[in-house]
Structure formats: C-alpha cells, structure tokens
XYZ file of N, CA and C in Angstrom:
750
model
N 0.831 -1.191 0.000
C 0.000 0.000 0.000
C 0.873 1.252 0.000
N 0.420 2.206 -0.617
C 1.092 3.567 -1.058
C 1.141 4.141 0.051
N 1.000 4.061 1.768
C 0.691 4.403 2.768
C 2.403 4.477 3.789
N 2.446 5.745 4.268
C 3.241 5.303 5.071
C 2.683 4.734 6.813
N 3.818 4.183 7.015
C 3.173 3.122 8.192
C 2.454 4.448 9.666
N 1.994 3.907 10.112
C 1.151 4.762 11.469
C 1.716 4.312 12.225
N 1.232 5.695 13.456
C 2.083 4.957 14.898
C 1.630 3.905 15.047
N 0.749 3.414 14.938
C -0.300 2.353 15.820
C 0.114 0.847 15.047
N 1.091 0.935 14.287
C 1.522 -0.001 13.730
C 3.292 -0.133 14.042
N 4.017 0.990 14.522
C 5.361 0.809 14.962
C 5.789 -0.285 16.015
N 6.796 -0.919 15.762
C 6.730 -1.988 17.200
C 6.988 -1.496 17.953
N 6.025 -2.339 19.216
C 6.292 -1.559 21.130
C 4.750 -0.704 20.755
N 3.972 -0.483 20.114
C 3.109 0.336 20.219
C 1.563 -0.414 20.370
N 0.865 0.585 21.397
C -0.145 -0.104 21.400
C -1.487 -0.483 20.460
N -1.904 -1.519 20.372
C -3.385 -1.557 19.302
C -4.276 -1.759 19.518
N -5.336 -1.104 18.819
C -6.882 -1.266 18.465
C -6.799 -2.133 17.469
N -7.821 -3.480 17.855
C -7.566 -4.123 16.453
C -9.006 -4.634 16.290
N -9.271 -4.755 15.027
C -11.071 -5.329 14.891
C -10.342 -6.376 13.984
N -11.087 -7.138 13.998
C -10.541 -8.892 13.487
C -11.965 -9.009 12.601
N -11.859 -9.012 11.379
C -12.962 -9.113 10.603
C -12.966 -10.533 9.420
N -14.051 -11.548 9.869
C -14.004 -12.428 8.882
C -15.114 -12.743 8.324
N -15.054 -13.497 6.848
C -16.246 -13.977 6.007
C -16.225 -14.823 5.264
N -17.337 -15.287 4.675
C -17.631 -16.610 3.314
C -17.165 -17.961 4.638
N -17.515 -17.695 5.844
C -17.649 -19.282 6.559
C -18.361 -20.306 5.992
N -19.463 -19.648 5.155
C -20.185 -20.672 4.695
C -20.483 -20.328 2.852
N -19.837 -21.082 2.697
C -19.493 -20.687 0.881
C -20.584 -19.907 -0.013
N -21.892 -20.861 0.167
C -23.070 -20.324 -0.242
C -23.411 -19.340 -0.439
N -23.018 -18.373 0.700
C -23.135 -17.281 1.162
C -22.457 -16.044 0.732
N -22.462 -15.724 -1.012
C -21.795 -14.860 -1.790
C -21.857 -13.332 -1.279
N -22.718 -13.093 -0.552
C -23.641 -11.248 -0.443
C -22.082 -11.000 0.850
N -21.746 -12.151 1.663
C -20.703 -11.655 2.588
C -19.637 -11.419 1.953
N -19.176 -12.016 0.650
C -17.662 -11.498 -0.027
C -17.816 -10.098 -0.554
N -19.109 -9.672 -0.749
C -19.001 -8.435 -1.375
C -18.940 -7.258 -0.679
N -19.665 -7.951 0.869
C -20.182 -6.601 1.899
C -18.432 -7.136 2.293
N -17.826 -7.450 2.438
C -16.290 -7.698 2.904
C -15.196 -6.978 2.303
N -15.794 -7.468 0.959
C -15.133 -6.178 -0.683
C -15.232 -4.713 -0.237
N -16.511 -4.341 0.313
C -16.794 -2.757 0.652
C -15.730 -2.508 1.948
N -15.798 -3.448 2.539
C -14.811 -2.825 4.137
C -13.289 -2.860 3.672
N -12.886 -3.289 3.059
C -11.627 -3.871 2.056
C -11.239 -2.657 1.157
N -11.336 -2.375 0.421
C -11.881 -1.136 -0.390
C -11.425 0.306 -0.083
N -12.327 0.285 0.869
C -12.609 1.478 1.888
C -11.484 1.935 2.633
N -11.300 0.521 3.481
C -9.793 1.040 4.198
C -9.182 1.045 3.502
N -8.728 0.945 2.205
C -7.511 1.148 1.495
C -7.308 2.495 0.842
N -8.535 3.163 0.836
C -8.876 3.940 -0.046
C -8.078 5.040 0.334
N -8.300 6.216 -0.326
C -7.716 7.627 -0.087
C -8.700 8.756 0.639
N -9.720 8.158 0.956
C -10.643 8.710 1.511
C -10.242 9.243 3.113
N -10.964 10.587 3.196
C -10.214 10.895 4.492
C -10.617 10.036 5.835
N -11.595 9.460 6.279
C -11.742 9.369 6.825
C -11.131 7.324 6.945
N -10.687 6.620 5.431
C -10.384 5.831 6.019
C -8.932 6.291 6.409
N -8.470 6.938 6.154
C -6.826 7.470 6.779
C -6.974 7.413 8.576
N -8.251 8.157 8.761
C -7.856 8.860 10.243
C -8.441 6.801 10.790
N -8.982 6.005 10.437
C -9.314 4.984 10.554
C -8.196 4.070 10.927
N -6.944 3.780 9.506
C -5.634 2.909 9.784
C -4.816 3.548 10.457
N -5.010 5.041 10.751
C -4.122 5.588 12.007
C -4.470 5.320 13.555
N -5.266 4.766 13.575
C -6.110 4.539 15.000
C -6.433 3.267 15.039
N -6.562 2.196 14.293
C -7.242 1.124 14.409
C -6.513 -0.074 13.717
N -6.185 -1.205 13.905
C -5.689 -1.693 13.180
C -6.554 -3.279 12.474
N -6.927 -3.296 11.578
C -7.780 -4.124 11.219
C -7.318 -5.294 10.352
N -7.767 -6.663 10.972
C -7.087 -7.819 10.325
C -8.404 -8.700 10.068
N -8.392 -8.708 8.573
C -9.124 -9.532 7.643
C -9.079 -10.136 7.151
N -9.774 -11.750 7.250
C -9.882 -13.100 6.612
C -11.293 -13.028 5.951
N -10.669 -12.932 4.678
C -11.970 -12.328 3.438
C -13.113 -13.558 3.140
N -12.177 -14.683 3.342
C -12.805 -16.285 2.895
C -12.375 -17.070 4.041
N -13.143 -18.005 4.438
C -12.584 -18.854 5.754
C -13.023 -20.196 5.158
N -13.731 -20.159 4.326
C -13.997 -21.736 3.316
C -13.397 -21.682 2.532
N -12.220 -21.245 1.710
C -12.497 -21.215 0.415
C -12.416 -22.700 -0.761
N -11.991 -24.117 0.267
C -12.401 -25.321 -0.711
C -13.566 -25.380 -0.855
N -14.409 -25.492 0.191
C -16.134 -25.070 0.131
C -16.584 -23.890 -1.382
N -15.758 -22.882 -1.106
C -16.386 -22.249 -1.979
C -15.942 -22.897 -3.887
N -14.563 -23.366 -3.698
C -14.250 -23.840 -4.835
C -14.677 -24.796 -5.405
N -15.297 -25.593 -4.196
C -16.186 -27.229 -4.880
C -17.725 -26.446 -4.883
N -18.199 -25.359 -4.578
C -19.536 -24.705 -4.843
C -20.657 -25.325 -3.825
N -20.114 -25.580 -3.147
C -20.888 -25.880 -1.674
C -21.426 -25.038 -0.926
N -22.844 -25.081 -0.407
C -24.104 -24.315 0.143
C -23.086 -23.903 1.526
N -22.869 -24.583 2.214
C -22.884 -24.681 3.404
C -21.622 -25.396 4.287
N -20.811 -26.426 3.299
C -19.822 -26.657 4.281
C -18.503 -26.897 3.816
N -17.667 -27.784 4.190
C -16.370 -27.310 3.282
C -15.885 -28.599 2.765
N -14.481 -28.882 2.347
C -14.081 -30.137 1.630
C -14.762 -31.405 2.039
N -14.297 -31.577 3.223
C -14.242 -32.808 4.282
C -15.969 -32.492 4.968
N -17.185 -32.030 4.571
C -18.597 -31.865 5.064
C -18.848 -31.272 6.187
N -17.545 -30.446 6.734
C -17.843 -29.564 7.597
C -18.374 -28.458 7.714
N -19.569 -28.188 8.395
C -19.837 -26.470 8.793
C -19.169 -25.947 9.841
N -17.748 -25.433 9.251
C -17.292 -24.567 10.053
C -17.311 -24.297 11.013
N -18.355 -23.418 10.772
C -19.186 -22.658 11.610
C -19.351 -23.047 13.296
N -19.571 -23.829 12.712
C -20.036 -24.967 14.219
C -18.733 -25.884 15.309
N -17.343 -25.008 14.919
C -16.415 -26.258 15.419
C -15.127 -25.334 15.994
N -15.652 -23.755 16.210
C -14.879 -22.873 16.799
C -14.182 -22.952 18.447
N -14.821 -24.434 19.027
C -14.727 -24.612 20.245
C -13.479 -25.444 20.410
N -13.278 -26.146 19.686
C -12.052 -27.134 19.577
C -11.596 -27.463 17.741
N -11.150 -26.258 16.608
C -10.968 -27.010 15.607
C -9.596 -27.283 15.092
N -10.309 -28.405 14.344
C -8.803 -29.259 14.137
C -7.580 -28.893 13.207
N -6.592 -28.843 13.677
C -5.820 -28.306 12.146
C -5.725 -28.793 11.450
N -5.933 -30.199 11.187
C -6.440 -31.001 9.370
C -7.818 -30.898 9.103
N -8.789 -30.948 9.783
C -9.604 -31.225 9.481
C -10.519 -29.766 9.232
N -10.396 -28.763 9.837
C -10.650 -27.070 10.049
C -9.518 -26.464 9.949
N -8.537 -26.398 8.838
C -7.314 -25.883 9.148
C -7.875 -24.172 9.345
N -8.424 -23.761 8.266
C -8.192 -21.994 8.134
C -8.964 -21.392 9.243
N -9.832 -22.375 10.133
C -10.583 -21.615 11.700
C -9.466 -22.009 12.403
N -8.948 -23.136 12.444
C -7.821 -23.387 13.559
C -6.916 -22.041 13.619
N -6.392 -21.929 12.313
C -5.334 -20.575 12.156
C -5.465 -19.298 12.408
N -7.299 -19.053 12.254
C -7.606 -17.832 12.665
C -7.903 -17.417 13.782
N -8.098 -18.720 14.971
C -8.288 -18.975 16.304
C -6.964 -18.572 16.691
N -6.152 -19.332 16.425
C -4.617 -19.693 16.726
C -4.350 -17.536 17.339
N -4.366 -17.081 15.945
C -4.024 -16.132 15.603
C -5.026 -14.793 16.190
N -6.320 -15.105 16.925
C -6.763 -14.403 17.847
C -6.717 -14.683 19.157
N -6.082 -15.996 19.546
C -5.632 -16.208 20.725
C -4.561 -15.517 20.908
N -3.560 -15.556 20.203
C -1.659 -14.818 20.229
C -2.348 -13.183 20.609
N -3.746 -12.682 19.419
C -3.316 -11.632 19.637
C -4.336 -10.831 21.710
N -5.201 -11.544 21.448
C -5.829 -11.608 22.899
C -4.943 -11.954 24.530
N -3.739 -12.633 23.993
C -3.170 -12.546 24.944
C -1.775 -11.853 25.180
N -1.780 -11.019 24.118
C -0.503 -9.835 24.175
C -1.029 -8.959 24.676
N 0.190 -8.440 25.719
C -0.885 -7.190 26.392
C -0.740 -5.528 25.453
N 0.200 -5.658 24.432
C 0.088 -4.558 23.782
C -1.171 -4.365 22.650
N -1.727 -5.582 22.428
C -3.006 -5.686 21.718
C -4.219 -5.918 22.244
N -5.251 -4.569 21.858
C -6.665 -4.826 22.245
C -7.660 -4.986 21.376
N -7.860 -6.709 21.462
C -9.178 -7.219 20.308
C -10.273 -6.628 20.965
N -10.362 -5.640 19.906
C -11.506 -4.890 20.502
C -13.126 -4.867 19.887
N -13.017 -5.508 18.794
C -14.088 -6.190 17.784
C -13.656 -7.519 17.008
N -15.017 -8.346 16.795
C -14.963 -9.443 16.276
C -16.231 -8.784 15.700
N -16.140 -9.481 13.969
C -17.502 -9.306 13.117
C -17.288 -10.456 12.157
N -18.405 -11.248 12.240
C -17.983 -12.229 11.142
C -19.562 -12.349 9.953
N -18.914 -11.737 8.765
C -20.112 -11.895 8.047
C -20.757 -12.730 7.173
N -22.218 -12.737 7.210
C -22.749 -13.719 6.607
C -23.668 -13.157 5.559
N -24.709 -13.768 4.691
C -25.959 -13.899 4.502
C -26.944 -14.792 4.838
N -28.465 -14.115 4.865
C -29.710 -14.481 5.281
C -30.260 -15.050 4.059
N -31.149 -16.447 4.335
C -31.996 -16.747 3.283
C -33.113 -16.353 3.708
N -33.498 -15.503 4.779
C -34.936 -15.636 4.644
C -35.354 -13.923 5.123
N -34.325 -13.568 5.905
C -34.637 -11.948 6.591
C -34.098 -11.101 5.670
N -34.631 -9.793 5.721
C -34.611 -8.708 4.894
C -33.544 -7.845 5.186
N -32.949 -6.974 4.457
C -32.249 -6.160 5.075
C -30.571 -6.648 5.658
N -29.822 -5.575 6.287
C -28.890 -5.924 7.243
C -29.196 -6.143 8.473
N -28.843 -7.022 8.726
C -28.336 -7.144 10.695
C -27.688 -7.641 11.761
N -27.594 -7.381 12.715
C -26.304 -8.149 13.947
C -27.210 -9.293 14.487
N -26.666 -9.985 14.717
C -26.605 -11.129 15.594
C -25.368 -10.633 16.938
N -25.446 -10.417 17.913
C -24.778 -10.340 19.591
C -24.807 -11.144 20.192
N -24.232 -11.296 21.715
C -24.345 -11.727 22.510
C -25.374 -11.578 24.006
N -26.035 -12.639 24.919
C -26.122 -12.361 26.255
C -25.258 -12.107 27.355
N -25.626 -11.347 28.400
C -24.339 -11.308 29.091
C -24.990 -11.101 30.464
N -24.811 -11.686 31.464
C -25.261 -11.114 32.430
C -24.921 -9.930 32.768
N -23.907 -9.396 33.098
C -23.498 -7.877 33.162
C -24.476 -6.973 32.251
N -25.025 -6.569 33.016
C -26.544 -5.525 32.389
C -25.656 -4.088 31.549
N -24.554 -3.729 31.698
C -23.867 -2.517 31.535
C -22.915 -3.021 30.252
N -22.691 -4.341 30.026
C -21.821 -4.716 29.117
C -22.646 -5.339 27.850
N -23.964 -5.405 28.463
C -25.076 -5.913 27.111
C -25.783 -4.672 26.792
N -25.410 -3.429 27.545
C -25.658 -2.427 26.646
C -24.974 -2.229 25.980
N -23.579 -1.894 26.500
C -22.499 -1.235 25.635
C -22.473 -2.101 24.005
N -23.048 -3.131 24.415
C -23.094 -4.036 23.185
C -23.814 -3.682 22.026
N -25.294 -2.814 22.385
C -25.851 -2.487 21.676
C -25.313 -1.113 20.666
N -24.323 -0.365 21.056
C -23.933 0.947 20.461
C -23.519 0.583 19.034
N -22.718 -0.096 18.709
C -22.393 -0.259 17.353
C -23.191 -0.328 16.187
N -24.311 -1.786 16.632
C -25.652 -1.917 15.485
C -25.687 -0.322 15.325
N -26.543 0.015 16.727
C -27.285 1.304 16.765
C -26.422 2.811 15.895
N -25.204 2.874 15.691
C -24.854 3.284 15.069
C -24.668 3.165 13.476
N -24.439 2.078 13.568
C -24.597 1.367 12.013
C -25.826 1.645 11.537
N -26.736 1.862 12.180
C -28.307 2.140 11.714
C -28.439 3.337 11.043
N -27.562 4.247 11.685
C -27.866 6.003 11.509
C -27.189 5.959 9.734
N -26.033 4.737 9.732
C -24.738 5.000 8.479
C -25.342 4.722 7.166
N -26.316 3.461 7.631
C -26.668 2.794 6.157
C -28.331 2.656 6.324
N -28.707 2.682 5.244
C -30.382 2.736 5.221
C -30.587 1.579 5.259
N -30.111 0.813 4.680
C -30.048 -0.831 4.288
C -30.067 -1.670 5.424
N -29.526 -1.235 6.740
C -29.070 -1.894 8.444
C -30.383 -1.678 9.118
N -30.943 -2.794 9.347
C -32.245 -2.488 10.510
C -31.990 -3.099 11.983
N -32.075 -2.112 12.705
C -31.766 -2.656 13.844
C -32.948 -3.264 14.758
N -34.007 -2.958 14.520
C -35.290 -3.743 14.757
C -34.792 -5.162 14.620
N -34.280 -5.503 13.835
C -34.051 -6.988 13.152
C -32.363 -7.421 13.883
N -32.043 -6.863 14.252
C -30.727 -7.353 14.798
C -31.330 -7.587 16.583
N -30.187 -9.142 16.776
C -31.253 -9.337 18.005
C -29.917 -9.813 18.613
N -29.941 -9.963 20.443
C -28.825 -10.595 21.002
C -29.688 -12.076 21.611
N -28.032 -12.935 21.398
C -29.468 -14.465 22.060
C -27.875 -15.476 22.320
N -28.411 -16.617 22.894
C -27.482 -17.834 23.331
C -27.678 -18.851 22.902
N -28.407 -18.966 21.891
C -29.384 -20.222 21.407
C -28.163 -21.328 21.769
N -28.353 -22.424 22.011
C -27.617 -23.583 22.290
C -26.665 -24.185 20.842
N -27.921 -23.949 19.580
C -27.738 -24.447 18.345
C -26.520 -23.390 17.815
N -25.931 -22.176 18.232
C -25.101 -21.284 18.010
C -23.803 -21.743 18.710
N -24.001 -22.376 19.861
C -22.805 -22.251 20.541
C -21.523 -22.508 19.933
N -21.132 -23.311 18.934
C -20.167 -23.275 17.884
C -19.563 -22.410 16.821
N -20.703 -21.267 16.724
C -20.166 -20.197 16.158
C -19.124 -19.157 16.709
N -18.445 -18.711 15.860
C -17.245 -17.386 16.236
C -17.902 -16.454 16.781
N -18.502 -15.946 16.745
C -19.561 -14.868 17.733
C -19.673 -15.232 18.881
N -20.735 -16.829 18.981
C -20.595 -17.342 20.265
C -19.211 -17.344 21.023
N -18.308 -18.340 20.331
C -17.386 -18.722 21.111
C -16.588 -17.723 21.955
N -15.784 -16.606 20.620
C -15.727 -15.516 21.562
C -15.636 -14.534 21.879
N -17.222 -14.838 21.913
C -17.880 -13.391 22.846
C -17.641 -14.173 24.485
N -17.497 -15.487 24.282
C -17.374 -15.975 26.218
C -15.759 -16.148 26.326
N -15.056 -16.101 24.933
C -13.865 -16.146 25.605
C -12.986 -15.155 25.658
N -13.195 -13.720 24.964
C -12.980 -12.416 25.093
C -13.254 -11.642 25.969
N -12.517 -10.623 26.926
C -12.778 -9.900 28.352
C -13.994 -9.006 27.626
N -14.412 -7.852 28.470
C -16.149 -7.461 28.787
C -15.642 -5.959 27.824
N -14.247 -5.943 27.442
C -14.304 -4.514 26.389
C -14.480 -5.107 24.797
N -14.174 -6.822 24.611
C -14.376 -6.895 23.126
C -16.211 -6.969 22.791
N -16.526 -6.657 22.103
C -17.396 -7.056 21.186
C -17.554 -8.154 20.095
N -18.239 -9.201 19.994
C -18.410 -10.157 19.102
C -19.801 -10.098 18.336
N -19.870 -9.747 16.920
C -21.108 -9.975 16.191
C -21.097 -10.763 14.889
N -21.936 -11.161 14.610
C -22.764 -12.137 13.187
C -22.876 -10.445 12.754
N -22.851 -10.592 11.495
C -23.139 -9.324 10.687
C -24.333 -10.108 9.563
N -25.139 -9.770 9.384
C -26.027 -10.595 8.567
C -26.862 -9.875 7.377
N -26.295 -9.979 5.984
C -26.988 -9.248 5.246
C -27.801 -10.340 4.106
N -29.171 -9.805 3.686
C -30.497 -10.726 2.924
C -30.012 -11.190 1.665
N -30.168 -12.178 1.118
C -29.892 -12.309 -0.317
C -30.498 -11.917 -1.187
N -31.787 -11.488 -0.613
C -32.803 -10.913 -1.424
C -32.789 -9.436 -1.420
N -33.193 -8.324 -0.583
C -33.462 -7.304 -0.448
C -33.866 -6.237 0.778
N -33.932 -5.202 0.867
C -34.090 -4.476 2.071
C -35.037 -3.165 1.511
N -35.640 -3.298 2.802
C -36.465 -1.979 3.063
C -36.462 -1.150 3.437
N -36.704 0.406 2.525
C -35.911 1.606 3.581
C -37.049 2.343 4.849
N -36.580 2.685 5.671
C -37.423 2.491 6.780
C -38.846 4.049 6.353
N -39.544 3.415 6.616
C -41.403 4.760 6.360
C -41.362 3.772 4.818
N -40.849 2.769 4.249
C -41.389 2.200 2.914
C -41.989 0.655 3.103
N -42.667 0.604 2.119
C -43.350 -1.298 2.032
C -42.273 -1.375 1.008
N -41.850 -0.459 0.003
C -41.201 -1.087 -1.316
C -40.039 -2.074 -0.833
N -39.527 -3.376 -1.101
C -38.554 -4.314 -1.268
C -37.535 -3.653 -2.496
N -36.425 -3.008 -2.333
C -35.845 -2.683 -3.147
C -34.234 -4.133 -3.319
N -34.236 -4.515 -4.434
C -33.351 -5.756 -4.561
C -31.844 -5.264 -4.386
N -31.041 -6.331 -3.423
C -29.296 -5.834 -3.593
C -28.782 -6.250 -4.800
N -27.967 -5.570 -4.499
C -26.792 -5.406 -5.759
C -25.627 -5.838 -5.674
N -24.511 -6.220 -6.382
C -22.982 -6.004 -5.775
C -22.734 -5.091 -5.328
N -23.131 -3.734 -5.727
C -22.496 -2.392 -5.245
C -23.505 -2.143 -3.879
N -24.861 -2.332 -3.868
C -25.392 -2.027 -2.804
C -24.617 -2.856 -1.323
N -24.831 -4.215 -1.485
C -23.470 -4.825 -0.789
C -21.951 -4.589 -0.075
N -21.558 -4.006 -0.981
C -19.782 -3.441 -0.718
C -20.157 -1.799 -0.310
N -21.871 -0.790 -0.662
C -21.733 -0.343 0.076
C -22.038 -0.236 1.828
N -22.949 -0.996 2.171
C -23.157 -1.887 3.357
C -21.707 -2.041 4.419
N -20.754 -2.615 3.120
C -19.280 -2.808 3.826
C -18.926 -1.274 3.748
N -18.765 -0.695 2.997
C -18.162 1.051 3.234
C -18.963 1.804 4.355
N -20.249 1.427 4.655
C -20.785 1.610 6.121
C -20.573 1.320 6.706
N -19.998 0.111 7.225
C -19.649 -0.509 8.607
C -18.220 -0.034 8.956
N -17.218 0.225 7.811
C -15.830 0.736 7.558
C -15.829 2.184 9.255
N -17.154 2.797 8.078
C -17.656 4.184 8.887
C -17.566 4.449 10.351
N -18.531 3.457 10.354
C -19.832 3.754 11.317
C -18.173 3.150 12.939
N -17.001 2.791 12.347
C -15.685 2.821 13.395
C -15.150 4.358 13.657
N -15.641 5.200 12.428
C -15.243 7.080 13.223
C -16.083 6.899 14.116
N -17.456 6.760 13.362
C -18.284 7.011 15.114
C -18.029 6.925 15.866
N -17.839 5.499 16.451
C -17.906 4.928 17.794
C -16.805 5.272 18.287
N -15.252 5.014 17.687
C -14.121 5.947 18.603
C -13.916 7.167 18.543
N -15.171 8.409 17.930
C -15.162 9.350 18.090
C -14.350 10.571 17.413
N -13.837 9.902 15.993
C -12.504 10.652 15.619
C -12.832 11.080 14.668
N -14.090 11.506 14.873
C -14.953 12.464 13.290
C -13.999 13.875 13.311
N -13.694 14.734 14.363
C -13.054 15.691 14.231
C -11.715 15.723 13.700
N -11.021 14.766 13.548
C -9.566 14.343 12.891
C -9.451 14.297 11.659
N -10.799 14.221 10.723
C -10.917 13.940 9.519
C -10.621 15.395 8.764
N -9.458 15.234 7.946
C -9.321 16.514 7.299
C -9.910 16.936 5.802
N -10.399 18.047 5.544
C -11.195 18.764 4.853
C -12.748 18.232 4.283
N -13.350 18.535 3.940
C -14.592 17.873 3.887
C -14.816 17.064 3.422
N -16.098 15.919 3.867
C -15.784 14.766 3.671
C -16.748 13.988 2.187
N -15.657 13.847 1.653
C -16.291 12.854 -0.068
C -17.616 11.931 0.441
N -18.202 11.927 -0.553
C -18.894 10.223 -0.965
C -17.859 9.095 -0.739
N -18.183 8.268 -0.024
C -17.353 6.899 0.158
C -17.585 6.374 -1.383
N -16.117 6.129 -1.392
C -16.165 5.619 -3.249
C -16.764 4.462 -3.691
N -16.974 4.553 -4.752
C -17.469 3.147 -5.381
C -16.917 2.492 -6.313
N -17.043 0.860 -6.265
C -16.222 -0.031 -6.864
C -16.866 -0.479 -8.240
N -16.523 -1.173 -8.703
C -16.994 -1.890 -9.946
C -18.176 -1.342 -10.049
C-alpha cells in the first residue's frame, strides 16, 4: 500500500484491532461483497479511512472456506464440515483456516500490547430482509448495553441496516459459532457480532417497497460498517477537509 506506516503499527506500540471475517459458509456470496466494501474502503484515499488505519488496526480473513467455496458448496467445506459450528475445539487437518484464525486471535488476545476490541464475522440471510447483527447475552446488564452501540450506530450510516431486526441471544444451536465462542472467551471490552446481510433485499425504513441488492449495494453496506468505526471511537473531528462520498467499486 502507497501508505506510510502509522504509529499504531510501529513496534512496542499499542493496538486497536477489529478482526474481521467472512464466506464461513461458501453459499453465502452477499458476505464477499459486503467484505469487498470494508476492504476497499480502508484502502482507499478517503479521508476518513486514513484517520481509521491511524487509530485502528484491522485484520481480515476475506474467505474462511475457500475449498467449500471452490467445490460450490451451500454450506460446508471439503471434508462436510460447517465450520461454523467447530470454533470450540478445531482441528488443524480437518478445520485448518478456523484453527489458524483462532490460533491467531488467541496470540493476539493474549498480548498485552493488543486490544481485540471487535470481532464481526459476516454472513448472509436466506430468509430476513435487510442488514443485521446477531450479539451476545451477558449477564453484566452494563456490558449488554455497551453491546448495543455499534448496530445502533450502524443504523444512523446505512439505510439498508435495521436494527429492529438485529437481536442478542445464546441459542444452544449457536454455541459453535465465532460470535458465540468468543464473545465468552474475550474480556467485557471486546465485542463479538454475526453481521447478517439478505440475499434478497431491504427496506428503507417509512417504505413497504422491497428494493433488490446489488454487488455495489453490498460493498456499500461494507463502506458503512468501515464508517460507522469514526463514530464509535469518536474521531470524526480528525478527519481533514470535507468529507467525499465513500467511493465506489466496480
């Protein structure tokens, strides 16, 4: 990248890091594209992803199936695994690319100069409309709020994000997912979410109309979520001179 390096990347220095992954489940094309938009974005020349890789440091696994996706499989990968489901113990032959990405959020969760401070792993919906989070329960009443700020911000970024539809839960049938797993094995400042966008379409909110996604509507979804990280660490004022249209790809 044409970028020179940031403090927040010098060694000995401390990090913000959001750990962003997708295509767990091959089928599931609408997550490579909303992944394409966050991808994109931070690379871009745009001001605000600048004041973004100066503050944050973000590590992305774009595909976590990709034999699944190469043999064109709905749902699981070479060897008939769903992924998805094996974040609790997976194997390095048998789950190599979750093993590695585990591996590799354990190293960084237990350095004390690094703070995993988000987990987002995205998917698509066959049946719900729109964008939305999937969260966690928590007993700590103050830490299942704080949980809620992000969606709720993401709501204001993209028309497409309904937060009506984003819900927090423990279902038993989840407990194998990366969200699940860890959101219980990450301290009470990370955040863990399912990012979940429709294969079909979304509704903009005061409309009945179903307006259909796109590739570009998609990757912009991902250039929203890119965003909606000034928000929440607050570094809208850092952004120098006024701020562009988030660009668009293909």
């Amino acid at each position: 990248l044409p970028f020179s390096a940031a403090a927040n990347l010098r060694p000995g220095a401390e990090q913000k890091v959001v750990f962003i992954t997708a295509r767990v489940h091959p089928g599931e094309t609408p997550s490579s594209f909303v992944c394409q938009g966050i991808i994109d974005f931070l690379v871009s020349h745009h001001p605000i992803a600048k004041v973004l890789r100066d503050h944050l440091v973000f590590k992305i696994a774009p595909m976590l199936n990709p034999d699944g996706v190469y043999l064109g499989n709905y749902r699981c990968s070479l060897m008939g695994f769903d992924l998805n489901r094996h974040w609790a113990n997976p194997s390095p032959w048998a789950h190599p690319t979750l093993h590695g990405v585990k591996e590799l959020i354990i190293d960084m969760y237990n350095n004390p100069k690094i703070n995993l401070e988000f987990y987002i792993d995205i998917h698509a919906h066959s049946t719900m409309m729109n964008g939305f989070m999937y969260g966690n329960i928590f007993e700590d009443e103050e830490r299942f709020q704080r949980q809620a700020v992000f969606p709720k911000l993401l709501c204001q970024n993209a028309e497409d994000f309904s937060y009506s539809s984003t819900s927090f839960n423990r279902d038993a049938v989840k407990a194998g997912t990366g969200r699940r797993f860890l959101g219980g094995l990450l301290n009470d400042t990370s955040y863990c979410y399912t990012l979940e966008v429709s294969f079909y379409s979304y509704i903009l909110a005061g409309t009945a109309a179903a307006v259909p996604y796109t590739e570009e509507a998609y990757m912009k979804l991902g250039r929203n979520v890119a965003r909606t990280f000034l928000d929440y660490y607050r570094l809208n004022s850092l952004v120098e001179g006024p701020l562009a249209p988030t660009p668009k790809t293909r």
